[in-house]
Short mmCIF file of C-alpha atoms and ligand atoms in Angstrom, two decimals:
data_model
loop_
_atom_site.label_atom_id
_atom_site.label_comp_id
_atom_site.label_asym_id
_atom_site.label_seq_id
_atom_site.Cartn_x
_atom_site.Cartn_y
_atom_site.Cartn_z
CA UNK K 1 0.00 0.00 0.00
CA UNK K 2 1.18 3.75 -0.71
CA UNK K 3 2.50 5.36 2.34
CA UNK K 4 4.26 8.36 2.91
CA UNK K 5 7.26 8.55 0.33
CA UNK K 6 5.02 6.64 -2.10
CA UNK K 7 2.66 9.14 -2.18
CA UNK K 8 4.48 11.91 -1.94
CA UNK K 9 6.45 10.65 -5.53
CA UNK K 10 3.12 10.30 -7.50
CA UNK K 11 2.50 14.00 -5.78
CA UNK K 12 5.54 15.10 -6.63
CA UNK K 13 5.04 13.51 -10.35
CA UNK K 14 1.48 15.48 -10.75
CA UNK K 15 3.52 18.72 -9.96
CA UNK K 16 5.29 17.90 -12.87
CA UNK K 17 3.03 16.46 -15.31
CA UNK K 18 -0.45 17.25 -14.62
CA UNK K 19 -0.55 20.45 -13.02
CA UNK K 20 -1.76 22.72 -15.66
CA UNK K 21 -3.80 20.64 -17.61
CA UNK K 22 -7.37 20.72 -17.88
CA UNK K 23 -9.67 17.79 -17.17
CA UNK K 24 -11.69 17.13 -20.68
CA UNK K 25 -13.83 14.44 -19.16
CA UNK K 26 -14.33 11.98 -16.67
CA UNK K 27 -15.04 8.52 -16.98
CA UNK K 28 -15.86 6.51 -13.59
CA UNK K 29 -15.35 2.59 -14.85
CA UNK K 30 -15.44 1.38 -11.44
CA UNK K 31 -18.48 3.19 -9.28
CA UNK K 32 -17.07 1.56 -5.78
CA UNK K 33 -14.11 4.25 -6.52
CA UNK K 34 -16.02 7.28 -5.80
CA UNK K 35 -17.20 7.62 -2.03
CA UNK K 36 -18.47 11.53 -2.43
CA UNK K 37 -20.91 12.60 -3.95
CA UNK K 38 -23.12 10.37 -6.33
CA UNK K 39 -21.03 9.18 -9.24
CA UNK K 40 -23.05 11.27 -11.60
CA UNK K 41 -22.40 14.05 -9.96
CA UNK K 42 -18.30 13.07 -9.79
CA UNK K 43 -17.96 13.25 -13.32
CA UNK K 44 -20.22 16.11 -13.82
CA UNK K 45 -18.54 18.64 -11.56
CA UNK K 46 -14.64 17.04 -13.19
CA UNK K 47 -15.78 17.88 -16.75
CA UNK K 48 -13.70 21.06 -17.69
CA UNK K 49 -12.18 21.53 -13.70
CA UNK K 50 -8.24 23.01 -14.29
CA UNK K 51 -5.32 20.56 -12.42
CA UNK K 52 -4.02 24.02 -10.55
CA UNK K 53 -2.31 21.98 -7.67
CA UNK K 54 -1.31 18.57 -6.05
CA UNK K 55 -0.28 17.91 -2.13
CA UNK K 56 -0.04 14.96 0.11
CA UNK K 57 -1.61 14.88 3.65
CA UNK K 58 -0.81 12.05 5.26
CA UNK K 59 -1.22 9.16 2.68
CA UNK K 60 -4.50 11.35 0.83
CA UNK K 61 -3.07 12.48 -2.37
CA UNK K 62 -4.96 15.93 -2.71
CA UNK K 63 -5.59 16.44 -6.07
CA UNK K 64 -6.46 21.01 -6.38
CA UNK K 65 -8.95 22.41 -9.42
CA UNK K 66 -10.20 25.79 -10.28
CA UNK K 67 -13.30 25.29 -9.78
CA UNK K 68 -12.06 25.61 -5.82
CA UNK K 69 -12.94 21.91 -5.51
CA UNK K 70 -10.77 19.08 -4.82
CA UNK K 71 -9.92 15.37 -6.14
CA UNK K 72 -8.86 13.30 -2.93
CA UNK K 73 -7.09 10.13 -3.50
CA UNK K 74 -6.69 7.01 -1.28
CA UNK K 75 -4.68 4.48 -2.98
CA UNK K 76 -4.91 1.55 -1.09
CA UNK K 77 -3.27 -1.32 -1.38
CA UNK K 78 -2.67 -1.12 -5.06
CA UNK K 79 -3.62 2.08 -6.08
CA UNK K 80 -1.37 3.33 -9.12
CA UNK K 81 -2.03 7.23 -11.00
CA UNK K 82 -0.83 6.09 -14.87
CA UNK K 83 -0.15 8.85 -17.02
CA UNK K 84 -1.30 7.69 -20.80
CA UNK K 85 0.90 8.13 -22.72
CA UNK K 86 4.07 7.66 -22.00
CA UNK K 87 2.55 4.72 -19.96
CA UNK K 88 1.01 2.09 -22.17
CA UNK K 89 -2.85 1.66 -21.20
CA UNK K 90 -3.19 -0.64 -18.76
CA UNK K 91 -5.65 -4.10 -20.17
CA UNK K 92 -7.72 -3.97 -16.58
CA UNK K 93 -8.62 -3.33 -13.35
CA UNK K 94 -9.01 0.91 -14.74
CA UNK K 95 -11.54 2.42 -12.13
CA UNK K 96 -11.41 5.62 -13.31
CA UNK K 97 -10.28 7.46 -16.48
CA UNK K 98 -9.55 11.89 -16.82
CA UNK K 99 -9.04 12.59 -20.56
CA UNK K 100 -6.91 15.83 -20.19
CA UNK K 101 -6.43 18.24 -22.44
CA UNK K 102 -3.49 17.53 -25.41
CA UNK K 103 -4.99 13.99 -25.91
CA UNK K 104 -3.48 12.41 -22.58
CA UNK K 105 -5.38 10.25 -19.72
CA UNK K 106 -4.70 9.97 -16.41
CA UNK K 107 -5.86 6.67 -14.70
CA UNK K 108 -6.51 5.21 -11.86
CA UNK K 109 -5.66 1.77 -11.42
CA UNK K 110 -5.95 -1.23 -8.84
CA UNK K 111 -5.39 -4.34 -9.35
CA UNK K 112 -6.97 -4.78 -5.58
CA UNK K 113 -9.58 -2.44 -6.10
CA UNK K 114 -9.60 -0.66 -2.73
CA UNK K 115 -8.73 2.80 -3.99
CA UNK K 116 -11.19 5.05 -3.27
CA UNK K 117 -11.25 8.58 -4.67
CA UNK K 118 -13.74 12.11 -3.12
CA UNK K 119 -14.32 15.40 -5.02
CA UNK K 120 -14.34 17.73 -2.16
CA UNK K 121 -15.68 21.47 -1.74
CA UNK K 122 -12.47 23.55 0.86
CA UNK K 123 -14.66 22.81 4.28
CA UNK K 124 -15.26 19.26 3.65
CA UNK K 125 -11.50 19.01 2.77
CA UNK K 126 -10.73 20.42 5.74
CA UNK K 127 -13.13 18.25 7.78
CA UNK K 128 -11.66 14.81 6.21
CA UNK K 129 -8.59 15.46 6.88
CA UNK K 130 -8.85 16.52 10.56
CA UNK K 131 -8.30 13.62 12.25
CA UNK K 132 -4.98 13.25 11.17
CA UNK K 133 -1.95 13.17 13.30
CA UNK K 134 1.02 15.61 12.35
CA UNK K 135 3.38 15.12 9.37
CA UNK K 136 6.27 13.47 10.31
CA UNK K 137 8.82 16.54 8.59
CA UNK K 138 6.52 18.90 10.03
CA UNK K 139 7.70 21.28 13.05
CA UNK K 140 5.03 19.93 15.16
CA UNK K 141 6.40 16.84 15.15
CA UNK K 142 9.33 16.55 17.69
CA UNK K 143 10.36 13.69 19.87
CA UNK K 144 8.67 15.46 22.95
CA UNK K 145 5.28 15.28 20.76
CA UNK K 146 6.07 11.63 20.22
CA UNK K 147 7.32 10.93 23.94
CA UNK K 148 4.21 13.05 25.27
CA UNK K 149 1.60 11.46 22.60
CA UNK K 150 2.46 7.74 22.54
CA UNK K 151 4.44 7.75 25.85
CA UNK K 152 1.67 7.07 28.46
CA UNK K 153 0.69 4.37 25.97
CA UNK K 154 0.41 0.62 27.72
CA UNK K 155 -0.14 -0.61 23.94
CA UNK K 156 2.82 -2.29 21.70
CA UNK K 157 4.72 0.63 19.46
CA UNK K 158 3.89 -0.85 16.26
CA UNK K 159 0.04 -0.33 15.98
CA UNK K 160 0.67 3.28 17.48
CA UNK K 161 2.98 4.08 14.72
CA UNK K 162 0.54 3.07 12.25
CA UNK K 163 -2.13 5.27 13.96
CA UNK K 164 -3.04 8.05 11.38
CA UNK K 165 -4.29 10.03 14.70
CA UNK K 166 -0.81 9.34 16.34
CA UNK K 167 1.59 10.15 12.80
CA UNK K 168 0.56 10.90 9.50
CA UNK K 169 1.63 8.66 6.87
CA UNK K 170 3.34 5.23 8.09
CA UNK K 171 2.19 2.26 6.81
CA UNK K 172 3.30 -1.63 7.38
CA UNK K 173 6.57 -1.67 5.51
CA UNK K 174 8.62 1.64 6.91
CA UNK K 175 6.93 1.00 10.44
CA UNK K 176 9.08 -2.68 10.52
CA UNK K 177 12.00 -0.84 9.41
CA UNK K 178 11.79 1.98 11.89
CA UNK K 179 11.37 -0.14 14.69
CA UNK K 180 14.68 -2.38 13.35
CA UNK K 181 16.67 0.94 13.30
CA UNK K 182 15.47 2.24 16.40
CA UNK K 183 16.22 -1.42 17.46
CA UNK K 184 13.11 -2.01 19.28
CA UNK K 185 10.53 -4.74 19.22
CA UNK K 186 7.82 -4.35 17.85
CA UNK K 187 5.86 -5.70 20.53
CA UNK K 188 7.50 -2.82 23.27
CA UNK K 189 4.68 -1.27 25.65
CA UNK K 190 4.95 2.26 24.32
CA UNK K 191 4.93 3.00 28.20
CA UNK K 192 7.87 1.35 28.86
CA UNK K 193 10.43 3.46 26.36
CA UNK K 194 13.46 5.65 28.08
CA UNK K 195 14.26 9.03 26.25
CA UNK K 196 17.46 7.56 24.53
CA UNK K 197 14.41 4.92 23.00
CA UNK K 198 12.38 8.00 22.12
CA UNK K 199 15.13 9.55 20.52
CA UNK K 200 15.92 6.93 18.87
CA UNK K 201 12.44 6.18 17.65
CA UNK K 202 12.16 9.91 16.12
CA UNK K 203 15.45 9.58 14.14
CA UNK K 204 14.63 6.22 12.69
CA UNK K 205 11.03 7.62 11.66
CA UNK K 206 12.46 10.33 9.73
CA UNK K 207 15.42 8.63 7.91
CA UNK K 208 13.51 6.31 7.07
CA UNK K 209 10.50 8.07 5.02
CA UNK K 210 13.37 10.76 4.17
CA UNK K 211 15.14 7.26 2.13
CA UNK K 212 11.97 5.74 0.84
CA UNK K 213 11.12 9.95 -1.01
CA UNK K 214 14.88 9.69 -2.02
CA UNK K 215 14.37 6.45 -3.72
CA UNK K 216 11.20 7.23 -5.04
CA UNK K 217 9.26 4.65 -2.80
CA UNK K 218 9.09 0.98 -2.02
CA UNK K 219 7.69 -1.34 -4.76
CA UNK K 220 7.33 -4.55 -3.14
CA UNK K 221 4.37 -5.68 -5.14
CA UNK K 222 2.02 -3.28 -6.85
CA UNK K 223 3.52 -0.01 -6.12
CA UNK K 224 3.93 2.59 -9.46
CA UNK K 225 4.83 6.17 -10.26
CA UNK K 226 2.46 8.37 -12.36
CA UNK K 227 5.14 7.27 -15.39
CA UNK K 228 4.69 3.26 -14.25
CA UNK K 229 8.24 2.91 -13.11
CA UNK K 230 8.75 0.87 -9.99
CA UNK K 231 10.10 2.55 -6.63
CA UNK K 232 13.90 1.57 -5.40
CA UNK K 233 13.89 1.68 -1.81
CA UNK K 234 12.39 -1.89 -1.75
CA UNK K 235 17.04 -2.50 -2.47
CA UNK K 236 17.34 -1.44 0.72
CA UNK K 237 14.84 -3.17 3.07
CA UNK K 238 16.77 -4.84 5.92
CA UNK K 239 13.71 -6.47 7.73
CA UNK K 240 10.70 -6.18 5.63
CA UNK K 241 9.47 -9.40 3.98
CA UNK K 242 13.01 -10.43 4.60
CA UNK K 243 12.33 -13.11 7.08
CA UNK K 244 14.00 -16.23 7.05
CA UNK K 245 17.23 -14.02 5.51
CA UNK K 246 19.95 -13.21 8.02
CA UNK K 247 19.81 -9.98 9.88
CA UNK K 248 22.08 -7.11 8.70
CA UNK K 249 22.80 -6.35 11.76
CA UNK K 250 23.68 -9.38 14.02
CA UNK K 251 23.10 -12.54 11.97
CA UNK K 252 20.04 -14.07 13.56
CA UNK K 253 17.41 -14.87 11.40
CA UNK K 254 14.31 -12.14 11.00
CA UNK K 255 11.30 -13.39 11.50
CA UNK K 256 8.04 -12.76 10.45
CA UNK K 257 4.72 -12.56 13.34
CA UNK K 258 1.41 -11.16 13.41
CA UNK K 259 1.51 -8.02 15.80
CA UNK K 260 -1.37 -5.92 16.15
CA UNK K 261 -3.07 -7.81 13.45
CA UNK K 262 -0.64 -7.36 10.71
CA UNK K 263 1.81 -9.15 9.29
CA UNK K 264 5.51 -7.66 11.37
CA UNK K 265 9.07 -8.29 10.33
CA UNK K 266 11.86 -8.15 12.40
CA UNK K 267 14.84 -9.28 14.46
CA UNK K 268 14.12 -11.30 17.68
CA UNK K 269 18.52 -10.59 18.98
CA UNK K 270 18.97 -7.21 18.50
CA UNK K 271 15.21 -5.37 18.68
CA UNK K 272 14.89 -5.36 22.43
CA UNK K 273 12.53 -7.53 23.29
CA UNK K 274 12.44 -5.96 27.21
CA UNK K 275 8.91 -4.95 28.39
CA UNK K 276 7.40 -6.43 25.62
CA UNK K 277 3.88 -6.91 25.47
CA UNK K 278 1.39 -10.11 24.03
CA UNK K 279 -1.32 -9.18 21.79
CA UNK K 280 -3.79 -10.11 24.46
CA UNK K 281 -4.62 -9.10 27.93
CA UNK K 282 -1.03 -7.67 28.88
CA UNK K 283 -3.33 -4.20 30.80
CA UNK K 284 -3.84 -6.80 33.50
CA UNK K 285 -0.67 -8.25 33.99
CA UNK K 286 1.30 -4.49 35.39
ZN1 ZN N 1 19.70 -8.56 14.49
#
């Protein structure tokens, strides 16, 4: 799934492609796509909007028109924005096609079909994306934020970081290679961190998505930029769908567990297993 750097790529790719370009028509070829409003209405209120901006927020790609309105993107799992040409049109799973101006299309594509995509007047905007925690290269976030938001936290760091509330824009893949650079376990009470821990935490957060926008994201699977080129920073995954492999770091093998739910990847020797919690009842055991 797109997360941070991902997102930020095919952002940064609109700014370079798209912006400018006016939206002929739209074509909606998969109606579980478009969440808001009626899919009539969608393509009605596209038809002749300007491309005057693009921004990320969190993992929303925000997608700015002239008409004041904007095109909000959630690529999940395999959510890809194809620019036609260069990008030979893809043979399925198109949910939604913008004929632009100077005969190119922009497409959505998902193999998984999860994406799901809004047209949005400012305050709505503004509402949907309120719930979101701060972006991690923003000011606001500082290790104090993260030692003052997560720290009275009894629950394991890995589902916190994954929060959207908590952070803005980790997903499953940099969140198992944060916690292997900060060398914790995923399974760590958030509680139980010192302030080197915290420290540590921040760093890793931010070098992390910092590598993944210099490599132009992680393609593991699905994973695209707006020209259909694959990401690079899946090269340089140390934990991540690497169990079974030795660790870079010690030797020992990584391993692969569900934490939180999801599928986590990491090194039993050198992530620190101390005050780690179960995935059950661990409130009761303090
Ligand atoms: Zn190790």
């Amino acid at each position: 799934m797109p997360e941070l750097p991902e997102v930020e790529t095919i952002k940064n790719d609109l700014r370079g492609l798209v912006v400018g370009s006016r939206i002929e028509r739209a074509e909606v070829r998969e109606p579980a796509l478009v969440e808001q409003p009626p899919q009539e209405e969608f393509v009605r209120r596209l038809g002749g909007a300007r491309v005057t901006g693009a921004r990320r927020r969190a993992k929303h790609l925000v997608v700015e028109l002239d008409t004041g309105e904007a095109l909000v993107f959630q690529l999940k799992i395999g959510g890809q924005l194809l620019l036609v040409p260069p990008v030979e049109e893809p043979e399925d799973s198109v949910m939604l096609v913008l004929s632009l101006d100077g005969g190119r299309r922009l497409l959505l594509r998902d193999q998984t079909g999860f994406s799901r995509a809004r047209l949005l007047g400012e305050k709505e905007l503004a509402e949907r994306l309120s719930g979101l925690g701060p972006e991690p290269f923003s000011e606001e976030f500082t290790v104090r934020y993260l030692k003052e938001r997560l720290g009275s936290r009894r629950a394991q760091i890995k589902p916190l970081l994954l929060d959207q509330s908590l952070i803005s824009g980790i997903g499953n893949i940099y969140a198992d290679e944060i916690l292997y650079d900060a060398r914790l376990s995923p399974r760590r009470r958030a509680s139980s961190l010192s302030e080197e821990e915290w420290e540590r935490l921040y760093a890793a957060i931010r070098s992390n998505l910092a590598a993944g926008i210099e490599h132009r994201g992680t393609t593991v699977r699905l994973y695209r930029d707006v020209l259909g080129r694959a990401g690079e920073h899946q090269n340089h995954l140390r934990v991540f769908e690497r169990h079974g492999g030795p660790c870079p770091r010690c030797g020992a093998e990584v391993v692969r567990e569900r934490v939180g739910g999801r599928p986590t990847h990491y090194c039993p020797r050198c992530q620190d297993g101390g005050g780690s919690a179960g995935d059950g009842v661990q409130l009761e055991l303090e």
